Short mmCIF file of C-alpha atoms in Angstrom, two decimals:
data_model
loop_
_atom_site.label_atom_id
_atom_site.label_comp_id
_atom_site.label_asym_id
_atom_site.label_seq_id
_atom_site.Cartn_x
_atom_site.Cartn_y
_atom_site.Cartn_z
CA UNK H 1 66.21 55.15 180.45
CA UNK H 2 67.54 57.96 178.22
CA UNK H 3 71.02 57.91 176.67
CA UNK H 4 73.77 59.80 178.46
CA UNK H 5 75.13 62.99 176.95
CA UNK H 6 78.57 62.69 175.35
CA UNK H 7 80.08 64.81 178.16
CA UNK H 8 78.18 63.12 181.00
CA UNK H 9 81.29 61.52 182.50
CA UNK H 10 83.31 64.72 182.00
CA UNK H 11 80.93 66.65 184.24
CA UNK H 12 80.75 63.77 186.71
CA UNK H 13 84.56 63.70 187.00
CA UNK H 14 84.66 67.50 187.30
CA UNK H 15 82.17 67.45 190.17
CA UNK H 16 84.07 64.67 191.95
CA UNK H 17 87.31 66.70 191.61
CA UNK H 18 85.53 69.51 193.51
CA UNK H 19 84.49 67.19 196.31
CA UNK H 20 80.95 66.35 195.25
CA UNK H 21 79.68 62.85 195.89
CA UNK H 22 77.57 61.56 193.01
CA UNK H 23 74.44 60.18 194.66
CA UNK H 24 72.33 59.55 191.54
CA UNK H 25 73.43 58.63 188.00
CA UNK H 26 70.85 59.32 186.63
CA UNK H 27 68.48 60.90 189.12
CA UNK H 28 65.02 59.42 188.64
CA UNK H 29 61.85 61.33 189.51
CA UNK H 30 58.29 60.16 189.04
CA UNK H 31 56.03 63.18 189.35
CA UNK H 32 52.68 64.23 187.95
CA UNK H 33 52.37 61.16 185.76
CA UNK H 34 55.76 61.72 184.08
CA UNK H 35 59.02 59.82 184.57
CA UNK H 36 62.05 62.11 184.56
CA UNK H 37 65.73 61.24 184.40
CA UNK H 38 68.01 64.12 185.37
CA UNK H 39 71.61 63.30 184.41
CA UNK H 40 73.25 63.56 187.84
CA UNK H 41 72.41 64.10 191.47
CA UNK H 42 75.23 65.09 193.81
CA UNK H 43 75.85 66.09 197.38
CA UNK H 44 78.67 68.16 198.83
CA UNK H 45 80.15 66.48 201.86
CA UNK H 46 83.66 67.90 202.13
CA UNK H 47 83.78 71.69 202.19
CA UNK H 48 82.26 73.21 205.31
CA UNK H 49 80.64 76.11 203.49
CA UNK H 50 78.69 73.82 201.20
CA UNK H 51 78.25 70.86 203.53
CA UNK H 52 74.99 69.12 202.91
CA UNK H 53 74.25 71.05 199.73
CA UNK H 54 72.43 68.94 197.17
CA UNK H 55 72.28 69.55 193.44
CA UNK H 56 70.82 67.98 190.32
CA UNK H 57 72.64 68.51 187.03
CA UNK H 58 71.37 68.26 183.46
CA UNK H 59 74.39 67.92 181.14
CA UNK H 60 74.28 69.33 177.61
CA UNK H 61 77.00 69.17 174.95
CA UNK H 62 75.59 71.40 172.17
CA UNK H 63 77.54 69.47 169.53
CA UNK H 64 74.83 68.56 167.05
CA UNK H 65 72.68 70.58 164.70
CA UNK H 66 71.56 74.10 165.47
CA UNK H 67 72.78 75.61 168.73
CA UNK H 68 69.53 77.56 169.16
CA UNK H 69 67.52 74.34 168.72
CA UNK H 70 69.72 72.61 171.30
CA UNK H 71 69.16 75.58 173.62
CA UNK H 72 65.38 75.40 173.20
CA UNK H 73 65.43 71.71 174.08
CA UNK H 74 67.78 72.24 177.03
CA UNK H 75 65.69 75.15 178.35
CA UNK H 76 62.47 73.14 178.17
CA UNK H 77 64.02 70.16 179.90
CA UNK H 78 65.59 72.36 182.56
CA UNK H 79 62.29 74.10 183.41
CA UNK H 80 60.38 70.80 183.48
CA UNK H 81 63.00 69.09 185.64
CA UNK H 82 63.39 72.03 188.02
CA UNK H 83 59.61 72.21 188.47
CA UNK H 84 59.34 68.50 189.30
CA UNK H 85 62.40 68.70 191.53
CA UNK H 86 60.91 71.62 193.47
CA UNK H 87 57.95 69.39 194.37
CA UNK H 88 59.85 66.17 195.12
CA UNK H 89 63.11 67.50 196.58
CA UNK H 90 62.79 71.23 197.29
CA UNK H 91 66.21 71.41 198.96
CA UNK H 92 68.06 70.24 195.82
CA UNK H 93 69.29 72.97 193.43
CA UNK H 94 68.99 72.36 189.69
CA UNK H 95 71.90 73.26 187.37
CA UNK H 96 72.36 73.15 183.61
CA UNK H 97 75.91 72.10 182.65
CA UNK H 98 77.28 73.48 179.37
CA UNK H 99 80.76 73.35 177.78
CA UNK H 100 82.95 76.42 178.19
CA UNK H 101 83.25 76.99 174.43
CA UNK H 102 79.46 77.23 174.04
CA UNK H 103 79.20 79.43 177.11
CA UNK H 104 81.84 81.85 175.80
CA UNK H 105 80.16 82.16 172.40
CA UNK H 106 76.45 81.38 172.42
CA UNK H 107 75.54 81.86 176.11
CA UNK H 108 77.01 85.37 176.19
CA UNK H 109 74.68 86.62 173.44
CA UNK H 110 72.32 89.30 174.72
CA UNK H 111 69.10 87.36 174.13
CA UNK H 112 70.46 84.23 175.79
CA UNK H 113 71.70 86.23 178.80
CA UNK H 114 68.25 87.80 179.20
CA UNK H 115 66.58 84.38 179.04
CA UNK H 116 69.03 82.86 181.53
CA UNK H 117 68.42 85.71 183.95
CA UNK H 118 64.63 85.79 183.43
CA UNK H 119 64.34 82.03 183.97
CA UNK H 120 66.81 82.06 186.88
CA UNK H 121 68.86 79.27 185.35
CA UNK H 122 71.89 78.19 187.34
CA UNK H 123 74.82 77.11 185.18
CA UNK H 124 77.84 74.87 185.55
CA UNK H 125 80.43 75.69 182.90
CA UNK H 126 82.73 72.72 182.27
CA UNK H 127 85.95 72.25 180.35
CA UNK H 128 85.60 69.01 178.35
CA UNK H 129 89.32 68.73 177.62
CA UNK H 130 90.43 69.06 181.25
CA UNK H 131 87.42 67.27 182.77
CA UNK H 132 86.99 70.17 185.18
CA UNK H 133 84.30 72.56 186.31
CA UNK H 134 85.40 75.97 185.01
CA UNK H 135 82.73 78.14 186.61
CA UNK H 136 79.54 78.10 188.66
CA UNK H 137 76.97 80.76 187.76
CA UNK H 138 74.14 81.25 190.22
#
């Protein structure tokens, strides 16, 4: 089983504050001869407008090395996980969780915005200091 990201529990707490029930920690998928561990699986049970909504969340911290290298790794994982998830649990929506400081700097660069849009990547922006979800970007 892979190691948890440094902000894994931050995102987990943030989701719980918004009424999400963590159903998988991590979420294991075995598909196409590959074992996959997505950081979190969650289900919304409280709010009527999102009742029954299911998500899977890959948490990234972007705290080590090159940010562009971290992005390449995160993008590859996200696409692989979303593809497997679409086959195993097509009703679950895949999100990439990134810290608000990285979103406000790196993720707003033109090239990164084009990639995010072209790849239809859904984002959860979290505040590590407040252990809260700052923004959902669909």
